[in-house]
Tab-separated table of N, CA and C in Angstrom:
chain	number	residue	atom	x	y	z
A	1	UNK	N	-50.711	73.819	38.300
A	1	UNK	CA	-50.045	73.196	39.435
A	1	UNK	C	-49.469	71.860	38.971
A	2	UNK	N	-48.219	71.506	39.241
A	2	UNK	CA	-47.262	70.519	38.838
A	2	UNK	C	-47.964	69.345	39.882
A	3	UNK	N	-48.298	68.273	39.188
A	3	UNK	CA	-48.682	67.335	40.321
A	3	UNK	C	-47.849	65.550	40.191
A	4	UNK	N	-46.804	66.179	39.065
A	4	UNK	CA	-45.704	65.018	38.811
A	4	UNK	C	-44.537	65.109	39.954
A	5	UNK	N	-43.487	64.002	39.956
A	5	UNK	CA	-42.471	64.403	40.303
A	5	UNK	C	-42.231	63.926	41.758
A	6	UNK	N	-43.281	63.076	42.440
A	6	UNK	CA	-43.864	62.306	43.568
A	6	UNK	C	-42.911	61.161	43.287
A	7	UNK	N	-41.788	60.902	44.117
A	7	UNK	CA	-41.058	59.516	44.329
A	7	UNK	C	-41.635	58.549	43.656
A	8	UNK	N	-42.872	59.014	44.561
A	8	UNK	CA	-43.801	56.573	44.627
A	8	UNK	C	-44.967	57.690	45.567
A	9	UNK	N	-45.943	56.691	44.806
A	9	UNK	CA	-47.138	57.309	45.985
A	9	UNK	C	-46.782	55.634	47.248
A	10	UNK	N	-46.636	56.697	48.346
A	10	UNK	CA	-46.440	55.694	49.457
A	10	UNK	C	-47.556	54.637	49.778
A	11	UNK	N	-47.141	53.367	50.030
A	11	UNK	CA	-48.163	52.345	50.401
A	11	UNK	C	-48.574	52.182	49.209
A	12	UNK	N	-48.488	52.333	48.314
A	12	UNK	CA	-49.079	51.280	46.885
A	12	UNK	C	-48.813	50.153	46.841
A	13	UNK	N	-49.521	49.339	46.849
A	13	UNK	CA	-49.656	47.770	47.115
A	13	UNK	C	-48.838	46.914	48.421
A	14	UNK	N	-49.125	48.036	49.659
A	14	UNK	CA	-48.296	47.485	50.634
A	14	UNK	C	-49.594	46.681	51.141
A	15	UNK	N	-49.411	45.547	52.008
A	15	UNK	CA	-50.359	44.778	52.734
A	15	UNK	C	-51.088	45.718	54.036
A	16	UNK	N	-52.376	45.513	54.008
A	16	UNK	CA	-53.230	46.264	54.724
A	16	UNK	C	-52.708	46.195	56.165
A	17	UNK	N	-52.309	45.091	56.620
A	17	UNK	CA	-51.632	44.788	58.014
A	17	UNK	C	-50.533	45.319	58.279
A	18	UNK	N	-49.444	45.421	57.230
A	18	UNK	CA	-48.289	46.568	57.356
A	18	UNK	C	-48.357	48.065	57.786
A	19	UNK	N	-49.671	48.376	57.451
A	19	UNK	CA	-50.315	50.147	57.384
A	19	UNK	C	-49.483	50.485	59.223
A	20	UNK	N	-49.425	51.535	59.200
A	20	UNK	CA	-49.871	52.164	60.889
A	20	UNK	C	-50.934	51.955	61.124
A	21	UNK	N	-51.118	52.355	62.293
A	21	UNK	CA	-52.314	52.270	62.966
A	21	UNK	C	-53.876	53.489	62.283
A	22	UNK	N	-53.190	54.443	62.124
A	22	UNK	CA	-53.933	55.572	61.629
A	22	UNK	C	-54.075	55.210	59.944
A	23	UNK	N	-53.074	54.895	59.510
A	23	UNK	CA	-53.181	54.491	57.873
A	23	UNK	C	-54.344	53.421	57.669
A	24	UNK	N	-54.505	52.531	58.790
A	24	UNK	CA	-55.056	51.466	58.628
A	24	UNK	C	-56.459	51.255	59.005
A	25	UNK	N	-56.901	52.320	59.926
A	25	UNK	CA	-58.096	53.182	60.372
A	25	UNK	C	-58.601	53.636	59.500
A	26	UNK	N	-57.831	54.671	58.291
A	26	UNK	CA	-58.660	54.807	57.308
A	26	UNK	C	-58.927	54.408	56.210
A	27	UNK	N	-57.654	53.624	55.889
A	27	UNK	CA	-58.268	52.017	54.875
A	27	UNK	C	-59.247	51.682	55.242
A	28	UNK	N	-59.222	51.222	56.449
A	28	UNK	CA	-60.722	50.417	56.213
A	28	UNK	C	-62.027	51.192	56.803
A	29	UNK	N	-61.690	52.318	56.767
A	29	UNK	CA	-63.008	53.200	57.049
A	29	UNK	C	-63.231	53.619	55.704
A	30	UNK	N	-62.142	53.992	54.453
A	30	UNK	CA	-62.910	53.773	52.922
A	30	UNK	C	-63.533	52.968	52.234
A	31	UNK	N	-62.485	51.607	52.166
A	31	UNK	CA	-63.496	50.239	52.272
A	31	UNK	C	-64.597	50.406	52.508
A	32	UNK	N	-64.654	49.893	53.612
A	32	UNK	CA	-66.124	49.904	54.155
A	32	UNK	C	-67.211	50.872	53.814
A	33	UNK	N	-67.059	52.305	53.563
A	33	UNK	CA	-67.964	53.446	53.091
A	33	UNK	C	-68.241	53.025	51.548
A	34	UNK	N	-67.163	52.630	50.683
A	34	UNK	CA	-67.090	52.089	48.962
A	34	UNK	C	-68.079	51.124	49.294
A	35	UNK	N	-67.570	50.122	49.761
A	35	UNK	CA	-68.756	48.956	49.963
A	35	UNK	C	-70.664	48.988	49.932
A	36	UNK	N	-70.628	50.437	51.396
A	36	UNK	CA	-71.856	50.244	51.682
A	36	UNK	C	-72.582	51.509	50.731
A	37	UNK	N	-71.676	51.803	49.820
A	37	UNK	CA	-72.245	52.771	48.596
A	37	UNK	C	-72.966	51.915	47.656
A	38	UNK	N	-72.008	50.621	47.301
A	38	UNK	CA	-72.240	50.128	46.214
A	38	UNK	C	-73.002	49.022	46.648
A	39	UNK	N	-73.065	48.665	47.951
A	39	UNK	CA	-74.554	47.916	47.973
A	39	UNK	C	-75.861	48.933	48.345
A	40	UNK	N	-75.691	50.471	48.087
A	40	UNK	CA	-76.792	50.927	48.560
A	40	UNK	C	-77.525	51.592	50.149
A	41	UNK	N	-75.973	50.597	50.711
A	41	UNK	CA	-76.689	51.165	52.253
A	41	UNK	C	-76.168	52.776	52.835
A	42	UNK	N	-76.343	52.724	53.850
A	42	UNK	CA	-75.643	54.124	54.423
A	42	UNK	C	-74.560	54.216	54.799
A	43	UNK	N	-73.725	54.968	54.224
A	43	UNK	CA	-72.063	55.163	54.249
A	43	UNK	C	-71.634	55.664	55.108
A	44	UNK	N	-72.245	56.549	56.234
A	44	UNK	CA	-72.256	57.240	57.387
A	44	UNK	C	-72.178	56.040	58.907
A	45	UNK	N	-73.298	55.059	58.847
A	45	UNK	CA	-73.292	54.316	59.085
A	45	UNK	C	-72.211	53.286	58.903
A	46	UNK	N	-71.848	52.953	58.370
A	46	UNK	CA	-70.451	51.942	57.929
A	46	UNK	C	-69.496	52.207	58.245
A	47	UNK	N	-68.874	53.688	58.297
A	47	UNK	CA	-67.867	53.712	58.771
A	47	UNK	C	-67.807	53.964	60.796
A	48	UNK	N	-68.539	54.093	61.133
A	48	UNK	CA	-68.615	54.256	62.518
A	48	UNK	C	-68.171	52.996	63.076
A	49	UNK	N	-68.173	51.326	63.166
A	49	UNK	CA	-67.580	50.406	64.077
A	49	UNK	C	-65.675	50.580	64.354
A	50	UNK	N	-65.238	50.789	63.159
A	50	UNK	CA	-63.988	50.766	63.534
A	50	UNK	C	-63.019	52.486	64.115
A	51	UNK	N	-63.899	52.962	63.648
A	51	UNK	CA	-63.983	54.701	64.317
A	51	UNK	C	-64.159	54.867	65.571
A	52	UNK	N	-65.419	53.900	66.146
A	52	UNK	CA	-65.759	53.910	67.629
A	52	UNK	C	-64.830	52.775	67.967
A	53	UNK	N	-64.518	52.077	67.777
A	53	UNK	CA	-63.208	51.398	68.567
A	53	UNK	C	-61.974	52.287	68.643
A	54	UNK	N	-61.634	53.329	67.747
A	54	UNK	CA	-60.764	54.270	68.236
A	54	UNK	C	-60.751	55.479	68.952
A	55	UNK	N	-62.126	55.430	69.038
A	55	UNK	CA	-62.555	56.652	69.937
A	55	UNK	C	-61.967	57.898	69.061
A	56	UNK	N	-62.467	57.754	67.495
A	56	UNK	CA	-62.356	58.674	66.602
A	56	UNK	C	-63.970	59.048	65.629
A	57	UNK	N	-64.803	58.853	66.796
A	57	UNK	CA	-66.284	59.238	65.860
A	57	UNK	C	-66.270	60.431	65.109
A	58	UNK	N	-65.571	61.471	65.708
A	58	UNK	CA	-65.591	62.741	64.923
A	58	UNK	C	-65.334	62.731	64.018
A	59	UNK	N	-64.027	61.960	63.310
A	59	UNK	CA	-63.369	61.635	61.984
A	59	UNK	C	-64.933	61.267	60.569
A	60	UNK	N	-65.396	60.570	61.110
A	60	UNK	CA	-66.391	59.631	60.410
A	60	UNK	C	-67.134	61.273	59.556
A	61	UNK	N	-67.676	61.917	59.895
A	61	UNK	CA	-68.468	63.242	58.760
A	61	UNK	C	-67.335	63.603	58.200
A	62	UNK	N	-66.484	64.412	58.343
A	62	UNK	CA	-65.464	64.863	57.007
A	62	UNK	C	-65.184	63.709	55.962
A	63	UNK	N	-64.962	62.320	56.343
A	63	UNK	CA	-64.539	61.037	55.768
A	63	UNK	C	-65.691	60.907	55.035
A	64	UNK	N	-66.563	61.099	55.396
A	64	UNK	CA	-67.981	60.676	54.716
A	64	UNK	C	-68.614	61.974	53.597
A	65	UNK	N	-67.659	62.785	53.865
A	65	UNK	CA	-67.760	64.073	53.057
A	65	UNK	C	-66.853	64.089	51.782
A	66	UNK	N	-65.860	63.995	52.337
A	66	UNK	CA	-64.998	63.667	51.094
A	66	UNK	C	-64.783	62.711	50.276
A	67	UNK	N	-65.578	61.535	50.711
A	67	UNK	CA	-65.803	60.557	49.883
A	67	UNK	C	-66.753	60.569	49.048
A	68	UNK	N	-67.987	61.176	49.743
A	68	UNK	CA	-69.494	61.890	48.618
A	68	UNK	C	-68.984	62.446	47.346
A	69	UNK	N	-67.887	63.719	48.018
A	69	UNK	CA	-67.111	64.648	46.744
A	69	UNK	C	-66.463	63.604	45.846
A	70	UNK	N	-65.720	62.751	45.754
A	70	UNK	CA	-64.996	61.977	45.366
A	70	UNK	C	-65.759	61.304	43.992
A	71	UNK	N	-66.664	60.033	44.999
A	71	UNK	CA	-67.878	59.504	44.235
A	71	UNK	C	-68.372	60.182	43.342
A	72	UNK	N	-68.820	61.249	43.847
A	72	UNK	CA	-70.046	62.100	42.635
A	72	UNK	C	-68.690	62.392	41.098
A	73	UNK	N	-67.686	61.940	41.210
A	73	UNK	CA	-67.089	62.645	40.371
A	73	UNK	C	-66.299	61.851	39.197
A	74	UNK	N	-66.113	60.290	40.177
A	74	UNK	CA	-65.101	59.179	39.273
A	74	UNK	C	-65.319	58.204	40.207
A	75	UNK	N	-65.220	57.230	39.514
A	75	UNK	CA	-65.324	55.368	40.073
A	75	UNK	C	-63.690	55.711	41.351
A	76	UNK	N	-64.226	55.225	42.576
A	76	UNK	CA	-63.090	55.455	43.351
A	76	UNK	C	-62.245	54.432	43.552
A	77	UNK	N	-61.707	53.337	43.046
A	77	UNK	CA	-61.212	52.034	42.818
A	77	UNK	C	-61.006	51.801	43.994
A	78	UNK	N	-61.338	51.582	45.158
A	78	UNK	CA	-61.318	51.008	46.601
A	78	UNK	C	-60.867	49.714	46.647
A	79	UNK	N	-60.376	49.031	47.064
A	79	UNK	CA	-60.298	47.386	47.267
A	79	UNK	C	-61.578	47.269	48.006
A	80	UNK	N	-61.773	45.789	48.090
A	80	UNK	CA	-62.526	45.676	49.014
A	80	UNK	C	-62.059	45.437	50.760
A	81	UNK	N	-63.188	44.572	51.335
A	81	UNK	CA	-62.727	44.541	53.201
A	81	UNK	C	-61.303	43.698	52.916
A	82	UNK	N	-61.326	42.459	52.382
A	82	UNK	CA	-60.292	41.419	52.860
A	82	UNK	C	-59.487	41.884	51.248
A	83	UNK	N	-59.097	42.721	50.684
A	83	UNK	CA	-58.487	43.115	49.525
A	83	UNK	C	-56.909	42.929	49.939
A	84	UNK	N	-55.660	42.189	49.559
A	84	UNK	CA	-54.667	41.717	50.085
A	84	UNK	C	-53.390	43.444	49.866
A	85	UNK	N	-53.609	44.320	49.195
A	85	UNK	CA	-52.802	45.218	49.105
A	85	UNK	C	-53.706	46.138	48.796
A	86	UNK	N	-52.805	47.404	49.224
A	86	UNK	CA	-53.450	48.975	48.990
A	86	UNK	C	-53.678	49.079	47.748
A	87	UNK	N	-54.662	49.667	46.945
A	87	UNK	CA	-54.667	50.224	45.245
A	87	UNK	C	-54.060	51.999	45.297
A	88	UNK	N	-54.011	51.687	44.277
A	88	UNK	CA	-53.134	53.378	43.855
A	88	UNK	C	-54.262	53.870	44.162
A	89	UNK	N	-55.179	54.112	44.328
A	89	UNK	CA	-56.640	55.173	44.548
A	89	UNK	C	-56.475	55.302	46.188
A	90	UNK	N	-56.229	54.339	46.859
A	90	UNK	CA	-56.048	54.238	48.261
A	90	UNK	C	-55.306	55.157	48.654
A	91	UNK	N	-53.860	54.515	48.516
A	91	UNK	CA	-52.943	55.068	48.667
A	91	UNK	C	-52.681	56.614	48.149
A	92	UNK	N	-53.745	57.328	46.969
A	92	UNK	CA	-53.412	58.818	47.023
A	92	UNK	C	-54.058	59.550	48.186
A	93	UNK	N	-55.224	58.870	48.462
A	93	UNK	CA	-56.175	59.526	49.367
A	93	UNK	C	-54.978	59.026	50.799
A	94	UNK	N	-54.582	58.571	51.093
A	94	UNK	CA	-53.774	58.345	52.224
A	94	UNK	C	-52.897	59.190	51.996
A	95	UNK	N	-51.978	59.317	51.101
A	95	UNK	CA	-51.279	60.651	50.760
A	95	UNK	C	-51.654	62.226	51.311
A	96	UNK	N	-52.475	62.275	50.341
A	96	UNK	CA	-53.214	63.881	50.487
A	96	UNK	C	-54.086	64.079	51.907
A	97	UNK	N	-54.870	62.615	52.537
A	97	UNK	CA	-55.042	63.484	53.846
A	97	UNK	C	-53.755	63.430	55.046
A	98	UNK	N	-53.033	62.872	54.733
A	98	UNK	CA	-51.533	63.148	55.364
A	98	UNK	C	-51.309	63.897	55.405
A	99	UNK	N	-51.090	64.579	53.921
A	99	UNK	CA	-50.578	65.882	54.436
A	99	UNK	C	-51.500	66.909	54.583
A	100	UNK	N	-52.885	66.911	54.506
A	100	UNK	CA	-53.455	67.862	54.874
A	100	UNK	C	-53.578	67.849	56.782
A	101	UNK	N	-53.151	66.664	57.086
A	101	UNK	CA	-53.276	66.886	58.394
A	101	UNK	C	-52.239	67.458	59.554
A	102	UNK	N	-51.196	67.481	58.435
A	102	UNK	CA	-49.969	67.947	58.423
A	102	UNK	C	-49.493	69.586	58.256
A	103	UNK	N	-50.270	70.087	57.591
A	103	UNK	CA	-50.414	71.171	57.258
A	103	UNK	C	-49.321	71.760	56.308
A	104	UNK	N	-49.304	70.683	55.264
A	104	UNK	CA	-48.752	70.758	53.923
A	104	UNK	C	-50.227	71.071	53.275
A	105	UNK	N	-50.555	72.028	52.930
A	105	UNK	CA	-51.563	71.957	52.125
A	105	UNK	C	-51.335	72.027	50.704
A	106	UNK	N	-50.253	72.758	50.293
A	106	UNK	CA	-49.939	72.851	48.793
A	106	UNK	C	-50.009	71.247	48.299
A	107	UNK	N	-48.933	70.735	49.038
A	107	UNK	CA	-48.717	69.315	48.950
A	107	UNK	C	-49.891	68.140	48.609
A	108	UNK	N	-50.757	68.483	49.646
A	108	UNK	CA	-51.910	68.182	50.355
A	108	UNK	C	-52.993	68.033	48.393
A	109	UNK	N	-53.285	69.678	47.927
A	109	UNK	CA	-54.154	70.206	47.008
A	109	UNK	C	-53.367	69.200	45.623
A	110	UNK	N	-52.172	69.191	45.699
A	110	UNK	CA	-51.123	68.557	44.485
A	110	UNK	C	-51.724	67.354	44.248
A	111	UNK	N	-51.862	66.202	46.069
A	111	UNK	CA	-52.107	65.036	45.945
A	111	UNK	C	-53.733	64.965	45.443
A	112	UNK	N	-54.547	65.715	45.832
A	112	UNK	CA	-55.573	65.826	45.669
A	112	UNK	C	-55.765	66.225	43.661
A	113	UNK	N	-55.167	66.682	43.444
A	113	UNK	CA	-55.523	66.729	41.973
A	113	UNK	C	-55.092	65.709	41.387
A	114	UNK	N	-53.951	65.209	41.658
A	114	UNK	CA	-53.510	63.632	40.446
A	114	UNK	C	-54.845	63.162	40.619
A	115	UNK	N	-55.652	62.849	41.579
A	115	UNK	CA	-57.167	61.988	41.604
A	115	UNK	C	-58.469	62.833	41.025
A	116	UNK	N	-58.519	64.051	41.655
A	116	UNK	CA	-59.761	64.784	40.878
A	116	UNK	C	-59.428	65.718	40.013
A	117	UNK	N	-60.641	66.617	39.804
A	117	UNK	CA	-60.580	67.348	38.767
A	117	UNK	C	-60.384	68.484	39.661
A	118	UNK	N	-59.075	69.828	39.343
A	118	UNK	CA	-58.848	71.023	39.870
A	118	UNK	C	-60.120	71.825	41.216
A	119	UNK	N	-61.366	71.796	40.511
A	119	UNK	CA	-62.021	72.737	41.417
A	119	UNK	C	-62.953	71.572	42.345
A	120	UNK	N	-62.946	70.077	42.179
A	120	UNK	CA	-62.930	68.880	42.934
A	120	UNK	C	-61.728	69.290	44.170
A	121	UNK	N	-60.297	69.122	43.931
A	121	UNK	CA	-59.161	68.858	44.698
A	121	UNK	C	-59.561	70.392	45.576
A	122	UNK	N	-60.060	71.236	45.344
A	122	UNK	CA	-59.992	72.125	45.968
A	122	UNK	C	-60.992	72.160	47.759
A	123	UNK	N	-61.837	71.410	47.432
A	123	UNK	CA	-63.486	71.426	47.710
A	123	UNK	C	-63.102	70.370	48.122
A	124	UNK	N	-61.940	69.214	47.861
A	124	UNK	CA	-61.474	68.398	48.854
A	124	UNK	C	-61.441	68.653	50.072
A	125	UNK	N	-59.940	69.946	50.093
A	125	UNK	CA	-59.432	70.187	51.294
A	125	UNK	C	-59.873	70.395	52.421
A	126	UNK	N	-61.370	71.445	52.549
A	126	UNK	CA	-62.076	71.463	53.880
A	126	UNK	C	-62.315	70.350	54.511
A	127	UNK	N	-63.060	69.178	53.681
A	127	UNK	CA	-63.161	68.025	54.868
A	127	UNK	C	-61.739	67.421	55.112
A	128	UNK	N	-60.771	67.490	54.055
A	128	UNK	CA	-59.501	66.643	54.434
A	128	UNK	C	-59.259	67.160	55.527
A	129	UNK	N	-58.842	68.887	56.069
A	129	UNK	CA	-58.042	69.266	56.771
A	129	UNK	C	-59.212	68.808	58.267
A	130	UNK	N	-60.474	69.180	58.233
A	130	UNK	CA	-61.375	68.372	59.078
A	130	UNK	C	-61.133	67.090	59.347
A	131	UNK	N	-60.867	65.972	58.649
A	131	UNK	CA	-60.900	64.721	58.992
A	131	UNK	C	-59.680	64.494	59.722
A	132	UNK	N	-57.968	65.171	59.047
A	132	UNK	CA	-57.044	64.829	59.956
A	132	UNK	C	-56.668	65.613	60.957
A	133	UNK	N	-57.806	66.639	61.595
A	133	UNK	CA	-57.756	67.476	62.693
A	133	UNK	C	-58.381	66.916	64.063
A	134	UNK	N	-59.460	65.914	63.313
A	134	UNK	CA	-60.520	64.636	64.471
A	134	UNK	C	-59.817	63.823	64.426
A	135	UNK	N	-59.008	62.998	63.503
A	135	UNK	CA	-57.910	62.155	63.889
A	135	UNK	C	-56.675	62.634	64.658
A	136	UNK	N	-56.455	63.466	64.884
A	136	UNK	CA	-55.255	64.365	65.580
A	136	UNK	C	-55.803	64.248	67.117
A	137	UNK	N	-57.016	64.505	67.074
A	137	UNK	CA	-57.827	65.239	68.652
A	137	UNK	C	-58.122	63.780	69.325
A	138	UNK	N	-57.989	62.597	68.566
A	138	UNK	CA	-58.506	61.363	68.691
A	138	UNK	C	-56.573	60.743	68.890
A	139	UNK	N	-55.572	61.544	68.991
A	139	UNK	CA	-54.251	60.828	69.155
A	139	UNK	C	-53.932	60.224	68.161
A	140	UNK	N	-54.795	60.308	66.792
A	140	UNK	CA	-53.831	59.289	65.726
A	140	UNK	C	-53.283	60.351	64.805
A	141	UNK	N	-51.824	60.210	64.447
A	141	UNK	CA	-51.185	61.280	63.808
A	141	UNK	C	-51.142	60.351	62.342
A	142	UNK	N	-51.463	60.719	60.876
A	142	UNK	CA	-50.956	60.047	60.286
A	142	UNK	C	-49.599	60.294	59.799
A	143	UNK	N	-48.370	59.020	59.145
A	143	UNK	CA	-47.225	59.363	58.899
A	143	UNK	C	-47.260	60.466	57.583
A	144	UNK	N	-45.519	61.017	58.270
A	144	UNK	CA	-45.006	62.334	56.897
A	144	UNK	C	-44.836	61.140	56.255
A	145	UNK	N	-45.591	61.219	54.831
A	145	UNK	CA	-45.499	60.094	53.662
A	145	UNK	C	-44.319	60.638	53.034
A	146	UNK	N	-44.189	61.644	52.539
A	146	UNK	CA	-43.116	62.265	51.599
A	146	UNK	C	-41.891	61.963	52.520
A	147	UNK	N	-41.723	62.023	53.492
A	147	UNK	CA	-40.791	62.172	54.271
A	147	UNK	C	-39.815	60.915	54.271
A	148	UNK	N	-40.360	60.063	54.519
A	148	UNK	CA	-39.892	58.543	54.312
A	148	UNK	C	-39.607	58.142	52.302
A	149	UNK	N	-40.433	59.005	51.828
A	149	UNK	CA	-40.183	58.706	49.989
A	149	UNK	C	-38.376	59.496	49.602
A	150	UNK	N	-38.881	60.561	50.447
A	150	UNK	CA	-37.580	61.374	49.428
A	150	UNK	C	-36.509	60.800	50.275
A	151	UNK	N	-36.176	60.252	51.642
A	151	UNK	CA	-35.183	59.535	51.776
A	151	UNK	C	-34.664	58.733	51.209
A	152	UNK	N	-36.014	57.761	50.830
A	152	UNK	CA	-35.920	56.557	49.926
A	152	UNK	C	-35.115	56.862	48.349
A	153	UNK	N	-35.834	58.253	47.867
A	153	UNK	CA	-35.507	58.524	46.775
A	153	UNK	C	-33.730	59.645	46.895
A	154	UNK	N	-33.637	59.533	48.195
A	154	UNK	CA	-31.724	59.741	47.935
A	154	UNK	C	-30.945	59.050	47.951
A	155	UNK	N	-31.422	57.742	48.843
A	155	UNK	CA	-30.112	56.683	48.933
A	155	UNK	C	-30.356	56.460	48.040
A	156	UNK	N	-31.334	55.616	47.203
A	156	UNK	CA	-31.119	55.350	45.267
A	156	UNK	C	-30.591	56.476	44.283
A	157	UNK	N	-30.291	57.512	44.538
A	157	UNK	CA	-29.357	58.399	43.563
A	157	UNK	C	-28.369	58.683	44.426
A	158	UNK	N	-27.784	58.177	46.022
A	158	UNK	CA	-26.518	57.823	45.923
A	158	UNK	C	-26.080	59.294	46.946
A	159	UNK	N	-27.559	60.139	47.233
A	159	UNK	CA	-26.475	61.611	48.027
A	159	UNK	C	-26.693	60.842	49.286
């Protein structure tokens, strides 16, 4: 599976305050889960304050699932809470559950492999397509990322 050939992974080093609303929900619901990994506490726990202010608790187990998968597999370069721009690690996982919530899944499995390993990206997808199905049921749609890139990437070659 070709996993080159991606414009720009969207939101790479955009400011956390720029995000949407849904982009920005799950920034800092990774944050915060990275955090309370690496001090030890419960990651399940951590992400629930800004989840229950959206009246998106459901989101919080798939998120907390696919981040387990993630972890167990490679250092997940997270920023931290007050981190001033997205990191490329961010921003793929914002990618790929985009479009898994989208129901690009090819797309979806593509974004998911530039970060893990093949039968990882696979074993992704159940909680991805879970997490942006509770964000859906919860009213937050996240943006078509590609959608806004390949525009980007026609006016710069001019069609």
């Amino acid at each position: 599976m070709a996993t080159y050939g991606l414009p720009a992974w969207p939101w790479t080093g955009a400011p956390p305050e720029e995000l949407p609303p849904p982009e920005a929900l799950l920034l800092e619901g990774m944050r915060r889960w990275a955090a309370a990994a690496e001090a030890g506490r419960p990651t399940l726990a951590a992400l629930h304050p800004p989840f229950v202010a959206e009246d998106a608790l459901a989101a919080t187990g798939p998120l907390d699932a696919l981040l387990r998968l993630a972890a167990g597999l490679r250092p997940l370069g997270f920023g931290c809470l007050l981190c001033p721009r997205v990191t490329g690690q961010e921003a793929r996982l914002l990618l790929a559950c985009a479009l898994a919530q989208r129901g690009a899944r090819q797309q979806a499995l593509a974004g998911f492999a530039t970060w893990l390993p093949p039968a990882a990206a696979y074993a992704a997808m159940p909680p991805a397509i879970h997490l942006g199905a509770a964000l859906r049921a919860a009213g937050l749609l996240l943006r078509d990322p590609l959608r806004k890139a390949m525009a980007a990437s026609r006016r710069r070659a001019g069609r």
